[in-house]
Amino acid sequence: MALVESTTQQDDKLSVFPTFHKVEGEMVVVVGCGDEAAAKVRLLAQTKAHIRVVSQNRPSQALAEAVADADGVFMLAQFTPAYLDGAVLVFAATDAEETDRVVVDAAREKGILVNAVDRPELCDFYTGAMVNRAPVAVAITSTGVGPVYARHIRAQVEAMLPPEAGQLARLADSFRSTVGKLMPSGIARRRFWAEFFSGSVAANTFAGEDQKALTEAHRLLNGEQDQKGYVWLVGAGPGAEDLLTLRAQRVLQEADVIFHDALVPDAVVSMGRRDATRINVGKRKGTHSSTQTQINQLLVSAAKSGKRVVRLKAGDPMVFGRAGEEISALREHDVDFEVVPGVTAAFAAAASTQIPLTLRGVASSLVFATGHNQNGDILPDWADLALKGATTAVYMGRTVAGKVANLLARAGLDLSTPVMAIENAAHTKQRNFAGTLQDLCHFEKHDTVTGPTLIIIGKAVAHADHSCSLPLSPYKIERLPAVVAA
């Protein structure tokens, strides 16, 4: 038993010690002429090192381009140890074990650390999968046993770490000396930096608002305790968790409070921090848990109290999401905010049913419309575009499908125009209903259709995948109602 426990403890220990090697202004040598050498050059090009590549064979096109992009030097010559003079790191990437061993031995003879590509047994160090947010860097290594796995982990880190993380680090560095002088207490400094990297300074930096970030940093430095909040208007997409954008995932992790719509699935809401407050302010047709005015007030109040706020909306905030009203309220009360786009239902529905929303020679324009404002007998504003061949996506249109179809038909849209209705787009419970404008008159008779439904009208719908589609009309239509035929 003791032997098993000892072995387990040893398995938890690393065989390497992670470090970052200083290469600014130093020479790094790569020996090789192929794609492996090119990969190392591209990696080194993200640093301030001088790059020298040596090979007796002409470089591959990929390597030649990599060397040129890195402003490096390629030396067409047989390798000798003299080419390593002055180097601080060496990479053997010849794709020939015997030659790689020659390079490794020469580097060690000169006391230079060396890496042999895909030969972990010959390596003095490993190159990790790197996330570059200069001056911030993250490197992941599997110590040579699973490089593909390291790349998968890097992709996750890339998603978590905003591209502007380096800018935030540089801003912090510009304040470091002043903070040290004004805050001799270690506790005070730690509190300052904790707020600096997680509050409005970071939020504005990540949003590209550098001047606002600088102003917030000075305010924080001056000891103002009324920390300003920040609001993100975030599109949750059509509901599938893996259609959430990387930025949306990140800001959900930063939010102190999340105000979400009723249509946003629990699985998406739960992507927020565990300790974040979650408040359902959803509005469904006929039932409103909160009015839009109340939601505006909640956003402003939470931000004014210093909270980082996510307003999580189904689809995209700017497409029938009433984001305009919330933006006006935030501007009126001087609350900083950012809009994080999401995949709108029309795009999700088109992707899952393979409808080309625009198609050369068939449809060159696209209309987003809502069915909820179609209460009268007047032709909707977008109808003229539909008559001219635009693909039309009608949101929230199931209950007025018949009225919309009648009005379009009366206006002259061909009764055989293809139509598809998609319920619960991009969900596991998605259902597709296909037919024509004539069939659309009776779509609302489908009593089982209770989920959010998008209706797409236009000739491009004929090019969709209809293999799993149900009839748009629940029963066979011999002719349209008299009101249409008139």
Short mmCIF file of C-alpha atoms in Angstrom, two decimals:
data_model
loop_
_atom_site.label_atom_id
_atom_site.label_comp_id
_atom_site.label_asym_id
_atom_site.label_seq_id
_atom_site.Cartn_x
_atom_site.Cartn_y
_atom_site.Cartn_z
CA MET A 1 0.00 0.00 0.00
CA ALA A 2 2.80 2.42 0.86
CA LEU A 3 4.39 1.77 -2.54
CA VAL A 4 1.13 2.59 -4.34
CA GLU A 5 0.68 5.83 -2.38
CA SER A 6 4.29 6.82 -3.06
CA THR A 7 3.87 6.19 -6.79
CA THR A 8 0.68 8.26 -6.87
CA GLN A 9 2.40 11.14 -5.15
CA GLN A 10 5.23 11.01 -7.69
CA ASP A 11 2.74 11.06 -10.56
CA ASP A 12 1.46 14.42 -9.27
CA LYS A 13 4.91 15.99 -9.59
CA LEU A 14 6.25 17.64 -12.72
CA SER A 15 9.37 16.49 -14.49
CA VAL A 16 9.94 20.09 -15.63
CA PHE A 17 10.06 23.49 -13.96
CA PRO A 18 8.14 26.14 -15.95
CA THR A 19 10.23 29.21 -16.77
CA PHE A 20 10.27 31.94 -19.40
CA HIS A 21 13.61 32.47 -21.14
CA LYS A 22 14.73 36.02 -21.94
CA VAL A 23 15.40 36.30 -25.67
CA GLU A 24 15.00 40.02 -26.39
CA GLY A 25 17.90 41.06 -28.56
CA GLU A 26 19.41 37.56 -28.37
CA MET A 27 20.12 35.03 -31.12
CA VAL A 28 18.00 31.89 -31.45
CA VAL A 29 19.04 29.28 -34.02
CA VAL A 30 16.75 26.89 -35.88
CA VAL A 31 18.35 24.07 -37.88
CA GLY A 32 16.10 22.63 -40.59
CA CYS A 33 14.42 23.44 -43.89
CA GLY A 34 10.86 22.11 -43.69
CA ASP A 35 7.50 22.77 -42.11
CA GLU A 36 8.64 21.85 -38.58
CA ALA A 37 11.32 24.51 -38.79
CA ALA A 38 8.73 26.95 -40.13
CA ALA A 39 6.48 26.27 -37.13
CA LYS A 40 9.33 27.12 -34.74
CA VAL A 41 10.17 30.28 -36.64
CA ARG A 42 6.54 31.42 -36.50
CA LEU A 43 6.53 30.78 -32.75
CA LEU A 44 9.79 32.69 -32.27
CA ALA A 45 8.48 35.54 -34.41
CA GLN A 46 6.15 36.41 -31.54
CA THR A 47 9.23 37.38 -29.49
CA LYS A 48 11.95 40.05 -29.86
CA ALA A 49 14.66 37.47 -30.57
CA HIS A 50 16.98 37.55 -33.59
CA ILE A 51 16.30 34.42 -35.65
CA ARG A 52 18.89 32.49 -37.64
CA VAL A 53 17.88 29.44 -39.70
CA VAL A 54 20.52 27.03 -41.00
CA SER A 55 20.13 24.23 -43.55
CA GLN A 56 22.09 22.70 -46.40
CA ASN A 57 18.82 22.31 -48.32
CA ARG A 58 16.69 25.08 -49.73
CA PRO A 59 13.82 26.12 -47.45
CA SER A 60 10.27 25.03 -48.05
CA GLN A 61 7.90 27.77 -49.15
CA ALA A 62 6.35 27.84 -45.66
CA LEU A 63 9.76 28.28 -44.05
CA ALA A 64 10.87 30.95 -46.52
CA GLU A 65 7.69 32.94 -45.82
CA ALA A 66 8.06 32.47 -42.05
CA VAL A 67 11.68 33.69 -42.08
CA ALA A 68 10.75 36.71 -44.18
CA ASP A 69 7.80 37.60 -41.92
CA ALA A 70 10.04 37.28 -38.84
CA ASP A 71 12.78 39.42 -40.38
CA GLY A 72 15.12 36.49 -39.80
CA VAL A 73 18.16 35.20 -41.65
CA PHE A 74 18.34 31.96 -43.63
CA MET A 75 21.80 30.47 -44.20
CA LEU A 76 22.05 27.90 -46.99
CA ALA A 77 24.97 25.89 -45.67
CA GLN A 78 25.85 22.57 -44.11
CA PHE A 79 25.47 22.75 -40.36
CA THR A 80 28.59 23.22 -38.25
CA PRO A 81 28.77 24.10 -34.53
CA ALA A 82 30.08 27.55 -35.45
CA TYR A 83 26.55 28.57 -36.50
CA LEU A 84 25.49 28.28 -32.85
CA ASP A 85 27.94 30.89 -31.63
CA GLY A 86 26.19 33.60 -29.65
CA ALA A 87 22.87 31.72 -29.47
CA VAL A 88 20.86 31.40 -26.25
CA LEU A 89 18.47 28.72 -27.56
CA VAL A 90 18.68 26.14 -30.35
CA PHE A 91 16.00 24.16 -32.15
CA ALA A 92 16.86 21.01 -34.11
CA ALA A 93 14.13 20.53 -36.71
CA THR A 94 15.78 18.58 -39.52
CA ASP A 95 13.33 15.65 -39.47
CA ALA A 96 16.35 13.31 -39.41
CA GLU A 97 17.23 11.80 -36.04
CA GLU A 98 20.95 11.44 -36.77
CA THR A 99 21.27 15.09 -37.84
CA ASP A 100 19.17 16.27 -34.91
CA ARG A 101 21.53 14.43 -32.55
CA VAL A 102 24.50 16.22 -34.12
CA VAL A 103 22.81 19.58 -33.49
CA VAL A 104 21.89 18.62 -29.92
CA ASP A 105 25.42 17.48 -29.11
CA ALA A 106 26.90 20.66 -30.57
CA ALA A 107 24.55 22.87 -28.56
CA ARG A 108 25.29 21.06 -25.30
CA GLU A 109 29.01 21.28 -25.98
CA LYS A 110 28.61 25.06 -26.05
CA GLY A 111 26.33 25.09 -23.00
CA ILE A 112 23.25 26.16 -24.96
CA LEU A 113 19.78 24.80 -24.18
CA VAL A 114 18.41 22.81 -27.12
CA ASN A 115 15.06 21.44 -28.27
CA ALA A 116 14.77 18.62 -30.82
CA VAL A 117 11.35 18.72 -32.48
CA ASP A 118 9.25 15.60 -31.76
CA ARG A 119 12.16 13.98 -29.90
CA PRO A 120 11.43 14.60 -26.20
CA GLU A 121 14.27 12.31 -25.13
CA LEU A 122 16.76 14.72 -26.73
CA CYS A 123 15.24 17.94 -25.35
CA ASP A 124 16.66 20.16 -22.63
CA PHE A 125 13.41 22.14 -22.68
CA TYR A 126 9.94 21.94 -24.22
CA THR A 127 8.08 24.62 -26.15
CA GLY A 128 4.58 25.05 -24.82
CA ALA A 129 1.44 25.91 -26.73
CA MET A 130 1.53 29.67 -26.29
CA VAL A 131 -1.12 32.32 -25.78
CA ASN A 132 0.40 35.70 -26.63
CA ARG A 133 -1.05 38.78 -24.99
CA ALA A 134 2.23 40.68 -24.83
CA PRO A 135 3.57 41.47 -22.32
CA VAL A 136 1.39 38.73 -20.83
CA ALA A 137 2.11 35.19 -22.01
CA VAL A 138 0.64 31.82 -21.11
CA ALA A 139 2.36 28.60 -22.14
CA ILE A 140 0.97 25.09 -21.76
CA THR A 141 3.08 21.97 -21.98
CA SER A 142 2.36 18.27 -21.73
CA THR A 143 6.12 17.66 -21.39
CA GLY A 144 6.13 16.10 -24.83
CA VAL A 145 3.60 13.34 -24.17
CA GLY A 146 0.49 15.04 -25.58
CA PRO A 147 1.18 18.12 -27.71
CA VAL A 148 -2.28 18.00 -29.33
CA TYR A 149 -3.87 18.07 -25.87
CA ALA A 150 -1.77 21.13 -25.00
CA ARG A 151 -3.12 22.88 -28.10
CA HIS A 152 -6.70 22.10 -27.05
CA ILE A 153 -6.03 23.64 -23.65
CA ARG A 154 -4.49 26.67 -25.32
CA ALA A 155 -7.71 27.17 -27.30
CA GLN A 156 -9.65 27.30 -24.04
CA VAL A 157 -7.23 29.83 -22.57
CA GLU A 158 -7.46 31.91 -25.75
CA ALA A 159 -11.21 32.07 -25.22
CA MET A 160 -10.83 33.15 -21.60
CA LEU A 161 -8.13 35.78 -22.07
CA PRO A 162 -9.23 38.90 -24.00
CA PRO A 163 -6.96 40.17 -26.77
CA GLU A 164 -6.67 43.44 -24.82
CA ALA A 165 -5.19 41.69 -21.75
CA GLY A 166 -1.74 42.94 -22.73
CA GLN A 167 -3.02 46.52 -22.92
CA LEU A 168 -4.40 46.18 -19.39
CA ALA A 169 -1.03 44.87 -18.18
CA ARG A 170 0.78 47.82 -19.77
CA LEU A 171 -1.65 50.25 -18.16
CA ALA A 172 -1.03 48.58 -14.80
CA ASP A 173 2.72 48.88 -15.28
CA SER A 174 2.39 52.63 -15.86
CA PHE A 175 0.71 52.94 -12.44
CA ARG A 176 2.95 50.54 -10.52
CA SER A 177 5.47 53.09 -9.25
CA THR A 178 2.81 55.60 -8.18
CA VAL A 179 0.77 52.93 -6.41
CA GLY A 180 3.87 51.84 -4.50
CA LYS A 181 4.46 55.39 -3.27
CA LEU A 182 0.87 56.24 -2.37
CA MET A 183 -0.02 52.89 -0.84
CA PRO A 184 2.76 51.65 1.43
CA SER A 185 0.42 49.09 2.98
CA GLY A 186 0.51 45.72 1.26
CA ILE A 187 -3.19 45.21 1.99
CA ALA A 188 -4.12 48.52 0.36
CA ARG A 189 -2.07 47.70 -2.72
CA ARG A 190 -3.64 44.27 -3.06
CA ARG A 191 -7.14 45.76 -2.82
CA PHE A 192 -6.25 48.39 -5.42
CA TRP A 193 -4.93 45.86 -7.91
CA ALA A 194 -7.83 43.48 -7.29
CA GLU A 195 -10.25 46.25 -8.23
CA PHE A 196 -8.00 47.43 -11.09
CA PHE A 197 -7.98 44.04 -12.80
CA SER A 198 -11.62 43.12 -12.21
CA GLY A 199 -13.57 46.38 -12.20
CA SER A 200 -14.39 49.18 -14.60
CA VAL A 201 -10.74 49.77 -15.55
CA ALA A 202 -10.53 46.28 -17.01
CA ALA A 203 -14.02 46.41 -18.50
CA ASN A 204 -13.28 49.62 -20.40
CA THR A 205 -9.89 48.35 -21.55
CA PHE A 206 -11.40 45.14 -22.90
CA ALA A 207 -14.05 47.23 -24.69
CA GLY A 208 -11.34 49.29 -26.40
CA GLU A 209 -12.20 52.41 -24.38
CA ASP A 210 -8.62 53.26 -23.40
CA GLN A 211 -9.30 56.85 -22.31
CA LYS A 212 -12.20 55.78 -20.10
CA ALA A 213 -10.00 53.04 -18.62
CA LEU A 214 -7.30 55.60 -17.82
CA THR A 215 -9.85 57.91 -16.19
CA GLU A 216 -11.20 55.05 -14.09
CA ALA A 217 -7.68 54.07 -13.05
CA HIS A 218 -6.95 57.63 -11.85
CA ARG A 219 -10.25 57.74 -9.99
CA LEU A 220 -9.45 54.46 -8.30
CA LEU A 221 -5.97 55.71 -7.44
CA ASN A 222 -7.45 58.82 -5.83
CA GLY A 223 -9.27 56.60 -3.39
CA GLU A 224 -12.80 57.12 -4.63
CA GLN A 225 -14.83 54.31 -3.16
CA ASP A 226 -17.96 54.66 -5.26
CA GLN A 227 -16.70 52.23 -7.87
CA LYS A 228 -18.52 52.71 -11.15
CA GLY A 229 -20.35 49.70 -12.48
CA TYR A 230 -20.44 48.44 -16.04
CA VAL A 231 -23.14 46.87 -18.21
CA TRP A 232 -22.82 44.34 -21.00
CA LEU A 233 -25.82 43.82 -23.30
CA VAL A 234 -25.13 40.23 -24.30
CA GLY A 235 -26.67 38.11 -27.02
CA ALA A 236 -27.16 34.55 -25.81
CA GLY A 237 -27.79 33.26 -29.31
CA PRO A 238 -30.66 30.94 -30.16
CA GLY A 239 -30.13 28.81 -27.05
CA ALA A 240 -27.48 26.20 -27.83
CA GLU A 241 -24.62 26.69 -25.37
CA ASP A 242 -21.94 26.12 -28.00
CA LEU A 243 -23.31 28.96 -30.14
CA LEU A 244 -22.49 31.47 -27.42
CA THR A 245 -19.62 33.73 -28.45
CA LEU A 246 -16.27 33.58 -26.65
CA ARG A 247 -16.71 37.16 -25.49
CA ALA A 248 -20.14 36.38 -24.08
CA GLN A 249 -18.69 33.47 -22.11
CA ARG A 250 -15.98 35.72 -20.70
CA VAL A 251 -18.23 38.56 -19.56
CA LEU A 252 -20.65 36.09 -17.97
CA GLN A 253 -17.75 35.00 -15.77
CA GLU A 254 -17.07 38.64 -14.83
CA ALA A 255 -20.64 39.65 -14.00
CA ASP A 256 -21.84 40.28 -10.44
CA VAL A 257 -25.49 40.20 -11.52
CA ILE A 258 -27.21 38.71 -14.58
CA PHE A 259 -30.60 39.94 -15.77
CA HIS A 260 -31.83 37.36 -18.27
CA ASP A 261 -34.76 36.80 -20.59
CA ALA A 262 -37.19 33.94 -20.13
CA LEU A 263 -36.11 32.41 -23.46
CA VAL A 264 -32.46 32.10 -22.40
CA PRO A 265 -31.89 28.46 -21.33
CA ASP A 266 -30.77 27.73 -17.77
CA ALA A 267 -27.62 26.09 -19.15
CA VAL A 268 -26.52 29.41 -20.64
CA VAL A 269 -27.44 31.45 -17.57
CA SER A 270 -25.45 29.02 -15.42
CA MET A 271 -22.30 29.89 -17.36
CA GLY A 272 -22.05 32.92 -15.12
CA ARG A 273 -20.03 32.95 -11.91
CA ARG A 274 -21.45 30.73 -9.21
CA ASP A 275 -21.79 33.65 -6.83
CA ALA A 276 -23.44 35.95 -9.41
CA THR A 277 -27.00 37.05 -8.72
CA ARG A 278 -29.40 35.82 -11.41
CA ILE A 279 -32.67 37.68 -12.02
CA ASN A 280 -35.31 36.62 -14.55
CA VAL A 281 -36.80 39.69 -16.22
CA GLY A 282 -38.26 37.71 -19.09
CA LYS A 283 -41.04 38.93 -21.31
CA ARG A 284 -43.13 36.41 -23.20
CA LYS A 285 -46.13 37.22 -25.29
CA GLY A 286 -49.00 37.88 -22.90
CA THR A 287 -46.91 37.57 -19.71
CA HIS A 288 -44.33 40.15 -18.62
CA SER A 289 -42.45 39.58 -15.37
CA SER A 290 -40.92 43.06 -15.75
CA THR A 291 -41.78 46.02 -17.93
CA GLN A 292 -39.08 47.48 -20.15
CA THR A 293 -39.01 50.61 -17.99
CA GLN A 294 -38.43 48.47 -14.90
CA ILE A 295 -35.62 46.58 -16.64
CA ASN A 296 -33.96 49.86 -17.62
CA GLN A 297 -34.15 51.02 -14.00
CA LEU A 298 -32.70 47.74 -12.72
CA LEU A 299 -29.72 47.98 -15.07
CA VAL A 300 -28.97 51.58 -14.12
CA SER A 301 -29.44 50.94 -10.40
CA ALA A 302 -27.16 47.89 -10.36
CA ALA A 303 -24.45 49.68 -12.31
CA LYS A 304 -24.67 52.79 -10.15
CA SER A 305 -24.11 50.60 -7.07
CA GLY A 306 -20.80 49.46 -8.59
CA LYS A 307 -21.97 46.13 -9.95
CA ARG A 308 -20.75 44.53 -13.18
CA VAL A 309 -23.97 43.71 -14.96
CA VAL A 310 -24.88 41.39 -17.81
CA ARG A 311 -28.20 41.89 -19.55
CA LEU A 312 -28.58 38.51 -21.24
CA LYS A 313 -30.93 38.39 -24.20
CA ALA A 314 -31.96 35.57 -26.51
CA GLY A 315 -30.52 35.88 -30.01
CA ASP A 316 -28.83 39.21 -30.72
CA PRO A 317 -29.49 42.25 -28.50
CA MET A 318 -29.88 44.56 -31.50
CA VAL A 319 -32.45 42.44 -33.35
CA PHE A 320 -35.90 42.86 -31.75
CA GLY A 321 -34.20 42.81 -28.35
CA ARG A 322 -35.17 46.38 -27.32
CA ALA A 323 -31.50 47.09 -26.72
CA GLY A 324 -32.01 50.59 -28.10
CA GLU A 325 -34.19 51.56 -25.14
CA GLU A 326 -31.70 50.12 -22.65
CA ILE A 327 -28.81 51.90 -24.37
CA SER A 328 -30.69 55.20 -24.14
CA ALA A 329 -31.27 54.69 -20.41
CA LEU A 330 -27.63 53.82 -19.80
CA ARG A 331 -26.43 56.84 -21.75
CA GLU A 332 -28.86 59.12 -19.93
CA HIS A 333 -27.43 58.01 -16.56
CA ASP A 334 -23.78 58.04 -17.71
CA VAL A 335 -23.32 54.27 -17.30
CA ASP A 336 -20.53 52.67 -19.32
CA PHE A 337 -21.64 49.70 -21.40
CA GLU A 338 -20.75 47.38 -24.25
CA VAL A 339 -22.90 45.39 -26.67
CA VAL A 340 -21.83 41.78 -27.16
CA PRO A 341 -23.51 40.38 -30.30
CA GLY A 342 -25.12 36.97 -30.48
CA VAL A 343 -26.30 34.59 -33.19
CA THR A 344 -29.77 35.80 -34.14
CA ALA A 345 -32.54 33.25 -34.70
CA ALA A 346 -32.68 33.78 -38.47
CA PHE A 347 -29.04 32.78 -38.88
CA ALA A 348 -29.40 29.78 -36.58
CA ALA A 349 -32.53 28.63 -38.39
CA ALA A 350 -30.92 29.08 -41.79
CA ALA A 351 -27.86 27.11 -40.72
CA SER A 352 -29.80 24.19 -39.29
CA THR A 353 -32.14 23.94 -42.30
CA GLN A 354 -29.48 24.84 -44.89
CA ILE A 355 -31.47 27.78 -46.27
CA PRO A 356 -29.20 30.13 -48.24
CA LEU A 357 -30.73 33.41 -47.07
CA THR A 358 -29.10 35.15 -50.03
CA LEU A 359 -28.49 33.29 -53.27
CA ARG A 360 -27.11 34.62 -56.52
CA GLY A 361 -29.83 34.92 -59.12
CA VAL A 362 -32.53 34.12 -56.56
CA ALA A 363 -32.37 36.50 -53.59
CA SER A 364 -29.95 39.38 -53.13
CA SER A 365 -31.52 41.04 -50.10
CA LEU A 366 -32.66 39.96 -46.65
CA VAL A 367 -35.39 41.36 -44.42
CA PHE A 368 -35.82 40.85 -40.68
CA ALA A 369 -39.40 41.55 -39.58
CA THR A 370 -41.52 40.92 -36.51
CA GLY A 371 -45.00 39.52 -36.55
CA HIS A 372 -46.05 41.05 -33.25
CA ASN A 373 -46.83 44.44 -34.76
CA GLN A 374 -49.05 42.93 -37.46
CA ASN A 375 -52.42 43.60 -35.85
CA GLY A 376 -54.31 45.49 -38.54
CA ASP A 377 -55.24 44.93 -42.14
CA ILE A 378 -52.53 47.22 -43.50
CA LEU A 379 -49.70 45.69 -45.48
CA PRO A 380 -46.56 45.65 -43.30
CA ASP A 381 -43.71 48.01 -44.20
CA TRP A 382 -41.43 45.16 -45.26
CA ALA A 383 -43.96 43.56 -47.63
CA ASP A 384 -42.79 45.54 -50.66
CA LEU A 385 -39.29 44.07 -50.31
CA ALA A 386 -40.76 40.56 -50.04
CA LEU A 387 -42.72 41.19 -53.24
CA LYS A 388 -39.47 42.15 -54.96
CA GLY A 389 -37.82 38.85 -54.10
CA ALA A 390 -36.13 39.51 -50.77
CA THR A 391 -35.84 36.61 -48.36
CA THR A 392 -37.96 37.58 -45.37
CA ALA A 393 -37.47 36.26 -41.84
CA VAL A 394 -40.49 36.93 -39.64
CA TYR A 395 -39.76 36.71 -35.91
CA MET A 396 -42.50 35.81 -33.43
CA GLY A 397 -44.93 35.36 -36.28
CA ARG A 398 -46.77 32.09 -35.62
CA THR A 399 -49.96 33.59 -34.21
CA VAL A 400 -50.27 36.09 -37.07
CA ALA A 401 -49.00 33.79 -39.82
CA GLY A 402 -52.38 33.58 -41.47
CA LYS A 403 -52.89 37.34 -41.51
CA VAL A 404 -49.40 37.97 -42.90
CA ALA A 405 -49.92 35.32 -45.60
CA ASN A 406 -53.30 36.78 -46.62
CA LEU A 407 -51.96 40.30 -46.87
CA LEU A 408 -48.93 39.23 -48.93
CA ALA A 409 -51.08 37.13 -51.22
CA ARG A 410 -53.54 39.96 -51.74
CA ALA A 411 -50.64 42.26 -52.57
CA GLY A 412 -49.50 39.90 -55.32
CA LEU A 413 -46.92 37.56 -53.85
CA ASP A 414 -47.14 34.24 -55.68
CA LEU A 415 -49.08 31.65 -53.67
CA SER A 416 -46.44 29.05 -54.55
CA THR A 417 -43.64 31.05 -52.86
CA PRO A 418 -41.72 28.63 -50.63
CA VAL A 419 -42.08 29.09 -46.87
CA MET A 420 -40.49 27.37 -43.92
CA ALA A 421 -41.28 27.78 -40.22
CA ILE A 422 -38.64 26.74 -37.70
CA GLU A 423 -39.64 26.11 -34.10
CA ASN A 424 -36.91 26.23 -31.42
CA ALA A 425 -34.10 26.95 -33.89
CA ALA A 426 -30.75 25.32 -32.95
CA HIS A 427 -32.32 23.45 -30.03
CA THR A 428 -32.53 19.70 -29.68
CA LYS A 429 -36.32 20.15 -29.88
CA GLN A 430 -36.17 22.01 -33.20
CA ARG A 431 -38.93 21.22 -35.68
CA ASN A 432 -39.19 22.41 -39.28
CA PHE A 433 -42.43 22.98 -41.19
CA ALA A 434 -42.24 23.48 -44.95
CA GLY A 435 -44.77 24.49 -47.55
CA THR A 436 -45.88 27.52 -49.56
CA LEU A 437 -47.44 30.90 -48.89
CA GLN A 438 -50.81 29.26 -49.40
CA ASP A 439 -50.04 26.73 -46.65
CA LEU A 440 -48.87 29.50 -44.30
CA CYS A 441 -52.47 30.72 -43.93
CA HIS A 442 -53.19 27.70 -41.75
CA PHE A 443 -49.86 27.30 -39.93
CA GLU A 444 -51.23 28.75 -36.70
CA LYS A 445 -53.65 25.79 -36.57
CA HIS A 446 -50.70 23.63 -35.45
CA ASP A 447 -51.70 23.43 -31.79
CA THR A 448 -48.52 21.57 -30.85
CA VAL A 449 -46.27 24.45 -31.92
CA THR A 450 -45.61 26.28 -28.65
CA GLY A 451 -41.90 27.21 -28.86
CA PRO A 452 -40.46 30.38 -30.37
CA THR A 453 -40.96 30.16 -34.11
CA LEU A 454 -39.31 31.93 -37.02
CA ILE A 455 -40.95 32.03 -40.45
CA ILE A 456 -38.79 32.39 -43.57
CA ILE A 457 -40.47 33.42 -46.84
CA GLY A 458 -38.88 33.54 -50.26
CA LYS A 459 -37.63 31.61 -53.26
CA ALA A 460 -34.34 30.81 -51.50
CA VAL A 461 -36.29 28.52 -49.14
CA ALA A 462 -36.70 26.06 -52.01
CA HIS A 463 -32.97 25.30 -51.70
CA ALA A 464 -33.25 24.23 -48.04
CA ASP A 465 -32.90 20.72 -46.67
CA HIS A 466 -36.50 19.50 -46.47
CA SER A 467 -35.69 15.92 -45.50
CA CYS A 468 -36.94 16.35 -41.91
CA SER A 469 -39.67 18.89 -42.54
CA LEU A 470 -43.28 18.49 -41.47
CA PRO A 471 -46.17 19.99 -43.50
CA LEU A 472 -46.59 23.71 -42.92
CA SER A 473 -50.37 23.27 -42.98
CA PRO A 474 -51.89 20.73 -40.59
CA TYR A 475 -54.32 19.70 -43.29
CA LYS A 476 -54.49 19.76 -47.08
CA ILE A 477 -55.56 23.14 -48.48
CA GLU A 478 -57.71 23.01 -51.58
CA ARG A 479 -57.92 26.78 -51.95
CA LEU A 480 -57.21 29.90 -49.99
CA PRO A 481 -59.95 31.58 -47.92
CA ALA A 482 -62.22 33.91 -49.84
CA VAL A 483 -60.49 36.98 -48.44
CA VAL A 484 -57.33 36.01 -50.32
CA ALA A 485 -58.99 34.96 -53.51
CA ALA A 486 -60.87 38.24 -53.78
#
